Amino acid sequence: MDMMYVEDCCEILDSMRVPIVASEREEGEYPYYGANGIQDYVADYIFDDELVLLAEDGGNFGSRERPIAYRVSGKCWVNNHAHVLKPKDELDVDYLCYSLMFYKVDGMVNGATRQKLTQAAMRKMQIPSRSMDEQKQIVDELNHIMKIKKQRQKELVLLDNLIKARFVEMFDSIKEEKLLGEISEFVTVGIANSATHAYAESGIPMLRNQNIRENYLDDSDLIYIKPEFAAKYESKELKENDIIVMRTGYPGVACLVPKKYEGCQTFTTLIVRLRSDNNPSYVCNYINSDFGKRFVDLEKVGVAQQNVGARSLAHMPIKIAPRELQDKFATFVKQIDKSKAAVQKALDETQMLFDSLMQEYFG
């Protein structure tokens, strides 16, 4: 396969970029783009064209999920954190974008704390040279798959919104409240001491804040600790249906512990173990509801990295609905979760197909 350099197949419009500090931006209708997408909307524009923006610094370099390049169309402003590329004749703008989205930049970026793809390095990036007909065929195929992927993602959002709407419908009028700490055996924090020395290839899974998603556990990036280290924290071992809550990052986001992670540990997450008179699914959804989020927003502390502590979380007021109503809601959630699992499976298969074709076409 013949290859072509970016500098040979694109006009590089970096010299036209102008950064505007937030305090000096005049609000308007035109998108203001940075390394990873829209940063703001401003009153004027620099470009009015079909372009590809490629992260210069602060990009998702090395990510297999988040692209480093994206398409823009029409009037916009671009700051100096994204390279601006306009394809020359015989190069389709979408083909250019796909070829750069997940480009392997190993050895091309520099900088320890904030990696940077310099213009010199960007100019020497190579993309496969194909006829316009071939480019169009590839773009049509990938666009079709992306359309399916977005539809699946939309379906997941709609199912989540259905749960939220049902929650409000069932519990908005409930008046009785108790503090979370009053209906719990304990509200505490997981292992808070350094654990890096105890990391292992296998052993006891240790869940972290980044594994917690709203009402579900993301176990795609687990770490493991040595059993002898975990044994020192026996009192913090998780049980099925414990609620674990993000302490930092996005404080207050909560999920239930699945049965297969009973006996595991967590690192600096908050742990809530309820008494038996309330349904864990109901309380977890309550923490993630607008009621819970408003409380957490008031309790968060810190500037650079906001967090919420166990003592604060224990003071969250929880609407105490009749147990049969809580159970009815939990059954509804379980039914929706089955639908979500089917959609997620289809989404995963679509993603695998997309990844396979991207590898085939662009390496």
GROMACS .gro file of C-alpha atoms in nm:
model
  363
    1MET     CA    1   0.000   0.000   0.000
    2ASP     CA    2   0.142   0.337  -0.103
    3MET     CA    3   0.145   0.598   0.171
    4MET     CA    4   0.137   0.977   0.164
    5TYR     CA    5   0.258   1.235   0.413
    6VAL     CA    6   0.008   1.469   0.574
    7GLU     CA    7   0.217   1.766   0.460
    8ASP     CA    8   0.180   1.651   0.098
    9CYS     CA    9  -0.194   1.581   0.095
   10CYS     CA   10  -0.320   1.861   0.323
   11GLU     CA   11  -0.304   2.235   0.357
   12ILE     CA   12  -0.183   2.304   0.709
   13LEU     CA   13  -0.366   2.609   0.840
   14ASP     CA   14  -0.210   2.630   1.187
   15SER     CA   15  -0.088   2.985   1.125
   16MET     CA   16  -0.450   3.104   1.115
   17ARG     CA   17  -0.533   2.980   1.466
   18VAL     CA   18  -0.592   3.235   1.742
   19PRO     CA   19  -0.636   3.138   2.110
   20ILE     CA   20  -0.870   3.349   2.323
   21VAL     CA   21  -0.853   3.330   2.702
   22ALA     CA   22  -1.190   3.257   2.859
   23SER     CA   23  -1.218   3.602   3.018
   24GLU     CA   24  -1.187   3.771   2.677
   25ARG     CA   25  -1.429   3.555   2.477
   26GLU     CA   26  -1.742   3.730   2.353
   27GLU     CA   27  -2.034   3.490   2.365
   28GLY     CA   28  -2.186   3.408   2.028
   29GLU     CA   29  -2.306   3.137   1.790
   30TYR     CA   30  -1.978   3.002   1.649
   31PRO     CA   31  -1.806   2.694   1.796
   32TYR     CA   32  -1.468   2.754   1.961
   33TYR     CA   33  -1.265   2.434   1.921
   34GLY     CA   34  -0.970   2.294   2.114
   35ALA     CA   35  -0.777   1.967   2.115
   36ASN     CA   36  -1.076   1.744   2.188
   37GLY     CA   37  -1.382   1.930   2.065
   38ILE     CA   38  -1.595   2.234   2.139
   39GLN     CA   39  -1.470   2.445   2.429
   40ASP     CA   40  -1.709   2.738   2.400
   41TYR     CA   41  -1.915   2.950   2.159
   42VAL     CA   42  -1.788   3.289   2.042
   43ALA     CA   43  -1.912   3.588   1.843
   44ASP     CA   44  -1.676   3.558   1.545
   45TYR     CA   45  -1.512   3.292   1.329
   46ILE     CA   46  -1.179   3.226   1.157
   47PHE     CA   47  -1.262   2.928   0.937
   48ASP     CA   48  -1.556   2.844   0.712
   49ASP     CA   49  -1.467   2.513   0.551
   50GLU     CA   50  -1.463   2.133   0.571
   51LEU     CA   51  -1.167   2.061   0.799
   52VAL     CA   52  -1.005   1.802   1.022
   53LEU     CA   53  -0.874   1.912   1.361
   54LEU     CA   54  -0.589   1.704   1.504
   55ALA     CA   55  -0.489   1.741   1.869
   56GLU     CA   56  -0.157   1.918   1.920
   57ASP     CA   57  -0.137   1.898   2.298
   58GLY     CA   58  -0.376   1.771   2.561
   59GLY     CA   59  -0.512   1.513   2.315
   60ASN     CA   60  -0.625   1.157   2.379
   61PHE     CA   61  -0.292   1.021   2.260
   62GLY     CA   62  -0.274   0.642   2.287
   63SER     CA   63  -0.645   0.596   2.360
   64ARG     CA   64  -0.831   0.321   2.174
   65GLU     CA   65  -1.167   0.478   2.256
   66ARG     CA   66  -1.127   0.855   2.234
   67PRO     CA   67  -1.001   0.993   1.900
   68ILE     CA   68  -0.725   1.247   1.851
   69ALA     CA   69  -0.884   1.389   1.532
   70TYR     CA   70  -1.234   1.508   1.450
   71ARG     CA   71  -1.429   1.673   1.168
   72VAL     CA   72  -1.556   2.030   1.170
   73SER     CA   73  -1.777   2.194   0.911
   74GLY     CA   74  -1.869   2.557   0.850
   75LYS     CA   75  -1.792   2.870   1.047
   76CYS     CA   76  -1.579   2.819   1.359
   77TRP     CA   77  -1.285   2.939   1.567
   78VAL     CA   78  -0.990   2.713   1.656
   79ASN     CA   79  -0.739   2.768   1.935
   80ASN     CA   80  -0.373   2.666   1.928
   81HIS     CA   81  -0.425   2.324   2.086
   82ALA     CA   82  -0.541   2.163   1.760
   83HIS     CA   83  -0.370   2.140   1.421
   84VAL     CA   84  -0.597   2.254   1.136
   85LEU     CA   85  -0.590   2.038   0.822
   86LYS     CA   86  -0.767   2.099   0.492
   87PRO     CA   87  -0.744   1.808   0.247
   88LYS     CA   88  -0.616   1.883  -0.101
   89ASP     CA   89  -0.786   1.760  -0.418
   90GLU     CA   90  -0.833   1.383  -0.442
   91LEU     CA   91  -0.843   1.344  -0.063
   92ASP     CA   92  -1.183   1.304   0.101
   93VAL     CA   93  -1.215   1.498   0.426
   94ASP     CA   94  -1.389   1.211   0.608
   95TYR     CA   95  -1.128   0.964   0.487
   96LEU     CA   96  -0.858   1.195   0.623
   97CYS     CA   97  -1.038   1.212   0.957
   98TYR     CA   98  -1.079   0.835   0.990
   99SER     CA   99  -0.714   0.781   0.899
  100LEU     CA  100  -0.602   1.007   1.186
  101MET     CA  101  -0.865   0.937   1.455
  102PHE     CA  102  -0.667   0.662   1.629
  103TYR     CA  103  -0.326   0.715   1.471
  104LYS     CA  104  -0.046   0.544   1.664
  105VAL     CA  105   0.167   0.838   1.773
  106ASP     CA  106   0.413   0.635   1.983
  107GLY     CA  107   0.752   0.801   1.949
  108MET     CA  108   0.600   1.108   1.783
  109VAL     CA  109   0.466   1.297   2.085
  110ASN     CA  110   0.687   1.454   2.348
  111GLY     CA  111   0.639   1.602   2.692
  112ALA     CA  112   0.614   1.425   3.026
  113THR     CA  113   0.313   1.589   3.192
  114ARG     CA  114   0.133   1.720   2.883
  115GLN     CA  115   0.213   1.533   2.565
  116LYS     CA  116   0.248   1.735   2.246
  117LEU     CA  117   0.232   1.643   1.879
  118THR     CA  118   0.448   1.909   1.718
  119GLN     CA  119   0.378   2.039   1.370
  120ALA     CA  120   0.705   1.888   1.250
  121ALA     CA  121   0.594   1.543   1.367
  122MET     CA  122   0.241   1.593   1.234
  123ARG     CA  123   0.372   1.676   0.887
  124LYS     CA  124   0.542   1.336   0.867
  125MET     CA  125   0.235   1.134   0.965
  126GLN     CA  126   0.142   0.894   0.685
  127ILE     CA  127  -0.196   0.779   0.558
  128PRO     CA  128  -0.280   0.515   0.295
  129SER     CA  129  -0.304   0.648  -0.060
  130ARG     CA  130  -0.622   0.531  -0.232
  131SER     CA  131  -0.837   0.641  -0.523
  132MET     CA  132  -1.128   0.872  -0.448
  133ASP     CA  133  -1.373   0.590  -0.523
  134GLU     CA  134  -1.199   0.364  -0.269
  135GLN     CA  135  -1.195   0.644  -0.013
  136LYS     CA  136  -1.567   0.706  -0.058
  137GLN     CA  137  -1.645   0.336  -0.024
  138ILE     CA  138  -1.447   0.311   0.301
  139VAL     CA  139  -1.606   0.629   0.439
  140ASP     CA  140  -1.957   0.508   0.354
  141GLU     CA  141  -1.892   0.178   0.530
  142LEU     CA  142  -1.747   0.337   0.843
  143ASN     CA  143  -2.015   0.606   0.853
  144HIS     CA  144  -2.283   0.337   0.842
  145ILE     CA  145  -2.125   0.155   1.136
  146MET     CA  146  -2.087   0.481   1.330
  147LYS     CA  147  -2.455   0.553   1.271
  148ILE     CA  148  -2.549   0.213   1.416
  149LYS     CA  149  -2.313   0.270   1.710
  150LYS     CA  150  -2.469   0.608   1.790
  151GLN     CA  151  -2.816   0.457   1.770
  152ARG     CA  152  -2.720   0.187   2.021
  153GLN     CA  153  -2.572   0.450   2.253
  154LYS     CA  154  -2.891   0.653   2.221
  155GLU     CA  155  -3.097   0.346   2.314
  156LEU     CA  156  -2.891   0.302   2.632
  157VAL     CA  157  -2.949   0.666   2.727
  158LEU     CA  158  -3.322   0.629   2.666
  159LEU     CA  159  -3.336   0.320   2.889
  160ASP     CA  160  -3.148   0.505   3.164
  161ASN     CA  161  -3.388   0.797   3.131
  162LEU     CA  162  -3.679   0.555   3.158
  163ILE     CA  163  -3.549   0.439   3.497
  164LYS     CA  164  -3.503   0.799   3.612
  165ALA     CA  165  -3.853   0.895   3.501
  166ARG     CA  166  -4.002   0.592   3.676
  167PHE     CA  167  -3.811   0.682   3.993
  168VAL     CA  168  -3.954   1.034   4.002
  169GLU     CA  169  -4.302   0.906   3.922
  170MET     CA  170  -4.295   0.656   4.210
  171PHE     CA  171  -4.111   0.850   4.481
  172ASP     CA  172  -4.133   1.225   4.421
  173SER     CA  173  -4.430   1.261   4.656
  174ILE     CA  174  -4.274   1.064   4.945
  175LYS     CA  175  -4.235   1.289   5.249
  176GLU     CA  176  -4.068   1.073   5.516
  177GLU     CA  177  -3.691   1.102   5.523
  178LYS     CA  178  -3.404   0.948   5.718
  179LEU     CA  179  -3.032   1.008   5.697
  180LEU     CA  180  -2.835   0.750   5.499
  181GLY     CA  181  -2.630   0.676   5.809
  182GLU     CA  182  -2.948   0.595   6.004
  183ILE     CA  183  -3.056   0.323   5.759
  184SER     CA  184  -2.707   0.176   5.718
  185GLU     CA  185  -2.490  -0.062   5.918
  186PHE     CA  186  -2.202   0.166   5.823
  187VAL     CA  187  -2.085   0.432   5.578
  188THR     CA  188  -1.708   0.416   5.549
  189VAL     CA  189  -1.416   0.444   5.309
  190GLY     CA  190  -1.226   0.157   5.151
  191ILE     CA  191  -0.851   0.102   5.175
  192ALA     CA  192  -0.696   0.448   5.202
  193ASN     CA  193  -0.331   0.351   5.255
  194SER     CA  194  -0.082   0.313   4.971
  195ALA     CA  195  -0.140  -0.019   4.796
  196THR     CA  196   0.092  -0.004   4.495
  197HIS     CA  197   0.344  -0.234   4.664
  198ALA     CA  198   0.070  -0.499   4.689
  199TYR     CA  199  -0.036  -0.494   4.322
  200ALA     CA  200  -0.033  -0.836   4.158
  201GLU     CA  201  -0.107  -0.996   3.820
  202SER     CA  202  -0.383  -1.192   3.990
  203GLY     CA  203  -0.529  -1.210   4.337
  204ILE     CA  204  -0.804  -1.007   4.504
  205PRO     CA  205  -0.976  -0.751   4.277
  206MET     CA  206  -0.958  -0.399   4.417
  207LEU     CA  207  -1.228  -0.170   4.281
  208ARG     CA  208  -1.144   0.197   4.230
  209ASN     CA  209  -1.338   0.517   4.176
  210GLN     CA  210  -1.297   0.484   3.799
  211ASN     CA  211  -1.478   0.147   3.807
  212ILE     CA  212  -1.795   0.310   3.941
  213ARG     CA  213  -2.055   0.419   3.688
  214GLU     CA  214  -2.406   0.545   3.752
  215ASN     CA  215  -2.590   0.232   3.875
  216TYR     CA  216  -2.344  -0.018   3.728
  217LEU     CA  217  -1.990  -0.143   3.782
  218ASP     CA  218  -1.740  -0.109   3.496
  219ASP     CA  219  -1.491  -0.392   3.545
  220SER     CA  220  -1.304  -0.340   3.216
  221ASP     CA  221  -0.998  -0.201   3.397
  222LEU     CA  222  -0.943  -0.393   3.720
  223ILE     CA  223  -0.634  -0.411   3.936
  224TYR     CA  224  -0.549  -0.693   4.176
  225ILE     CA  225  -0.378  -0.702   4.513
  226LYS     CA  226  -0.201  -0.976   4.703
  227PRO     CA  227  -0.435  -1.180   4.929
  228GLU     CA  228  -0.213  -1.126   5.233
  229PHE     CA  229  -0.245  -0.748   5.192
  230ALA     CA  230  -0.622  -0.767   5.143
  231ALA     CA  231  -0.650  -0.979   5.459
  232LYS     CA  232  -0.528  -0.685   5.666
  233TYR     CA  233  -0.849  -0.503   5.576
  234GLU     CA  234  -1.100  -0.779   5.643
  235SER     CA  235  -1.348  -0.530   5.792
  236LYS     CA  236  -1.363  -0.350   5.457
  237GLU     CA  237  -1.436  -0.658   5.244
  238LEU     CA  238  -1.730  -0.601   5.014
  239LYS     CA  239  -2.056  -0.792   5.023
  240GLU     CA  240  -2.310  -0.837   4.747
  241ASN     CA  241  -2.541  -0.533   4.723
  242ASP     CA  242  -2.310  -0.304   4.914
  243ILE     CA  243  -2.327   0.041   4.758
  244ILE     CA  244  -1.992   0.184   4.653
  245VAL     CA  245  -1.974   0.556   4.586
  246MET     CA  246  -1.713   0.766   4.408
  247ARG     CA  247  -1.524   0.976   4.660
  248THR     CA  248  -1.316   1.170   4.405
  249GLY     CA  249  -1.341   1.242   4.034
  250TYR     CA  250  -1.720   1.258   4.005
  251PRO     CA  251  -1.814   1.245   4.375
  252GLY     CA  252  -2.145   1.084   4.458
  253VAL     CA  253  -2.179   0.849   4.160
  254ALA     CA  254  -2.286   0.510   4.300
  255CYS     CA  255  -2.336   0.148   4.200
  256LEU     CA  256  -2.415  -0.186   4.362
  257VAL     CA  257  -2.154  -0.455   4.419
  258PRO     CA  258  -2.238  -0.762   4.206
  259LYS     CA  259  -2.227  -1.105   4.369
  260LYS     CA  260  -1.907  -1.203   4.183
  261TYR     CA  261  -1.716  -0.924   4.361
  262GLU     CA  262  -1.820  -1.025   4.712
  263GLY     CA  263  -1.505  -1.047   4.923
  264CYS     CA  264  -1.317  -0.791   4.714
  265GLN     CA  265  -1.168  -0.463   4.834
  266THR     CA  266  -1.198  -0.103   4.720
  267PHE     CA  267  -0.940   0.174   4.709
  268THR     CA  268  -1.057   0.507   4.856
  269THR     CA  269  -1.417   0.461   4.743
  270LEU     CA  270  -1.699   0.508   4.991
  271ILE     CA  271  -1.883   0.194   5.104
  272VAL     CA  272  -2.244   0.186   5.224
  273ARG     CA  273  -2.388  -0.131   5.377
  274LEU     CA  274  -2.762  -0.095   5.434
  275ARG     CA  275  -2.973  -0.253   5.703
  276SER     CA  276  -3.221  -0.508   5.572
  277ASP     CA  277  -3.530  -0.286   5.582
  278ASN     CA  278  -3.445  -0.092   5.262
  279ASN     CA  279  -3.383  -0.216   4.909
  280PRO     CA  280  -3.022  -0.152   4.794
  281SER     CA  281  -3.128  -0.093   4.432
  282TYR     CA  282  -3.371   0.177   4.543
  283VAL     CA  283  -3.116   0.352   4.767
  284CYS     CA  284  -2.843   0.333   4.502
  285ASN     CA  285  -3.073   0.490   4.244
  286TYR     CA  286  -3.170   0.752   4.502
  287ILE     CA  287  -2.804   0.851   4.554
  288ASN     CA  288  -2.769   0.887   4.174
  289SER     CA  289  -3.097   1.079   4.140
  290ASP     CA  290  -3.130   1.455   4.123
  291PHE     CA  291  -3.210   1.449   4.497
  292GLY     CA  292  -2.877   1.283   4.572
  293LYS     CA  293  -2.679   1.492   4.325
  294ARG     CA  294  -2.804   1.818   4.475
  295PHE     CA  295  -2.693   1.704   4.819
  296VAL     CA  296  -2.347   1.598   4.697
  297ASP     CA  297  -2.299   1.928   4.511
  298LEU     CA  298  -2.346   2.110   4.841
  299GLU     CA  299  -2.114   1.877   5.032
  300LYS     CA  300  -1.822   1.856   4.788
  301VAL     CA  301  -1.493   2.004   4.905
  302GLY     CA  302  -1.163   2.074   4.731
  303VAL     CA  303  -1.069   2.281   4.429
  304ALA     CA  304  -0.829   2.090   4.205
  305GLN     CA  305  -0.985   1.756   4.295
  306GLN     CA  306  -1.328   1.770   4.453
  307ASN     CA  307  -1.431   1.496   4.691
  308VAL     CA  308  -1.699   1.396   4.938
  309GLY     CA  309  -1.628   1.213   5.263
  310ALA     CA  310  -1.802   0.927   5.444
  311ARG     CA  311  -1.927   1.155   5.721
  312SER     CA  312  -2.090   1.390   5.469
  313LEU     CA  313  -2.246   1.105   5.271
  314ALA     CA  314  -2.392   0.957   5.589
  315HIS     CA  315  -2.591   1.280   5.633
  316MET     CA  316  -2.764   1.250   5.295
  317PRO     CA  317  -3.144   1.259   5.349
  318ILE     CA  318  -3.311   0.955   5.188
  319LYS     CA  319  -3.684   0.941   5.111
  320ILE     CA  320  -3.817   0.636   5.294
  321ALA     CA  321  -4.074   0.473   5.067
  322PRO     CA  322  -4.271   0.163   5.172
  323ARG     CA  323  -4.059  -0.149   5.119
  324GLU     CA  324  -4.307  -0.301   4.873
  325LEU     CA  325  -4.278   0.012   4.658
  326GLN     CA  326  -3.899  -0.004   4.672
  327ASP     CA  327  -3.910  -0.370   4.568
  328LYS     CA  328  -4.146  -0.292   4.283
  329PHE     CA  329  -3.902  -0.030   4.155
  330ALA     CA  330  -3.608  -0.273   4.188
  331THR     CA  331  -3.798  -0.530   3.979
  332PHE     CA  332  -3.858  -0.266   3.713
  333VAL     CA  333  -3.487  -0.178   3.712
  334LYS     CA  334  -3.394  -0.545   3.674
  335GLN     CA  335  -3.619  -0.573   3.368
  336ILE     CA  336  -3.469  -0.261   3.212
  337ASP     CA  337  -3.119  -0.390   3.289
  338LYS     CA  338  -3.192  -0.700   3.079
  339SER     CA  339  -3.281  -0.475   2.787
  340LYS     CA  340  -2.969  -0.268   2.848
  341ALA     CA  341  -2.754  -0.582   2.849
  342ALA     CA  342  -2.891  -0.682   2.508
  343VAL     CA  343  -2.828  -0.335   2.365
  344GLN     CA  344  -2.479  -0.324   2.520
  345LYS     CA  345  -2.396  -0.661   2.362
  346ALA     CA  346  -2.503  -0.528   2.022
  347LEU     CA  347  -2.300  -0.212   2.083
  348ASP     CA  348  -1.990  -0.414   2.175
  349GLU     CA  349  -2.025  -0.620   1.857
  350THR     CA  350  -2.061  -0.302   1.650
  351GLN     CA  351  -1.750  -0.159   1.815
  352MET     CA  352  -1.554  -0.476   1.739
  353LEU     CA  353  -1.654  -0.453   1.373
  354PHE     CA  354  -1.553  -0.086   1.361
  355ASP     CA  355  -1.217  -0.159   1.525
  356SER     CA  356  -1.154  -0.446   1.284
  357LEU     CA  357  -1.225  -0.233   0.976
  358MET     CA  358  -1.015   0.057   1.107
  359GLN     CA  359  -0.725  -0.186   1.152
  360GLU     CA  360  -0.779  -0.329   0.803
  361TYR     CA  361  -0.795   0.009   0.630
  362PHE     CA  362  -0.548   0.215   0.830
  363GLY     CA  363  -0.335  -0.028   1.032
   0.00000   0.00000   0.00000
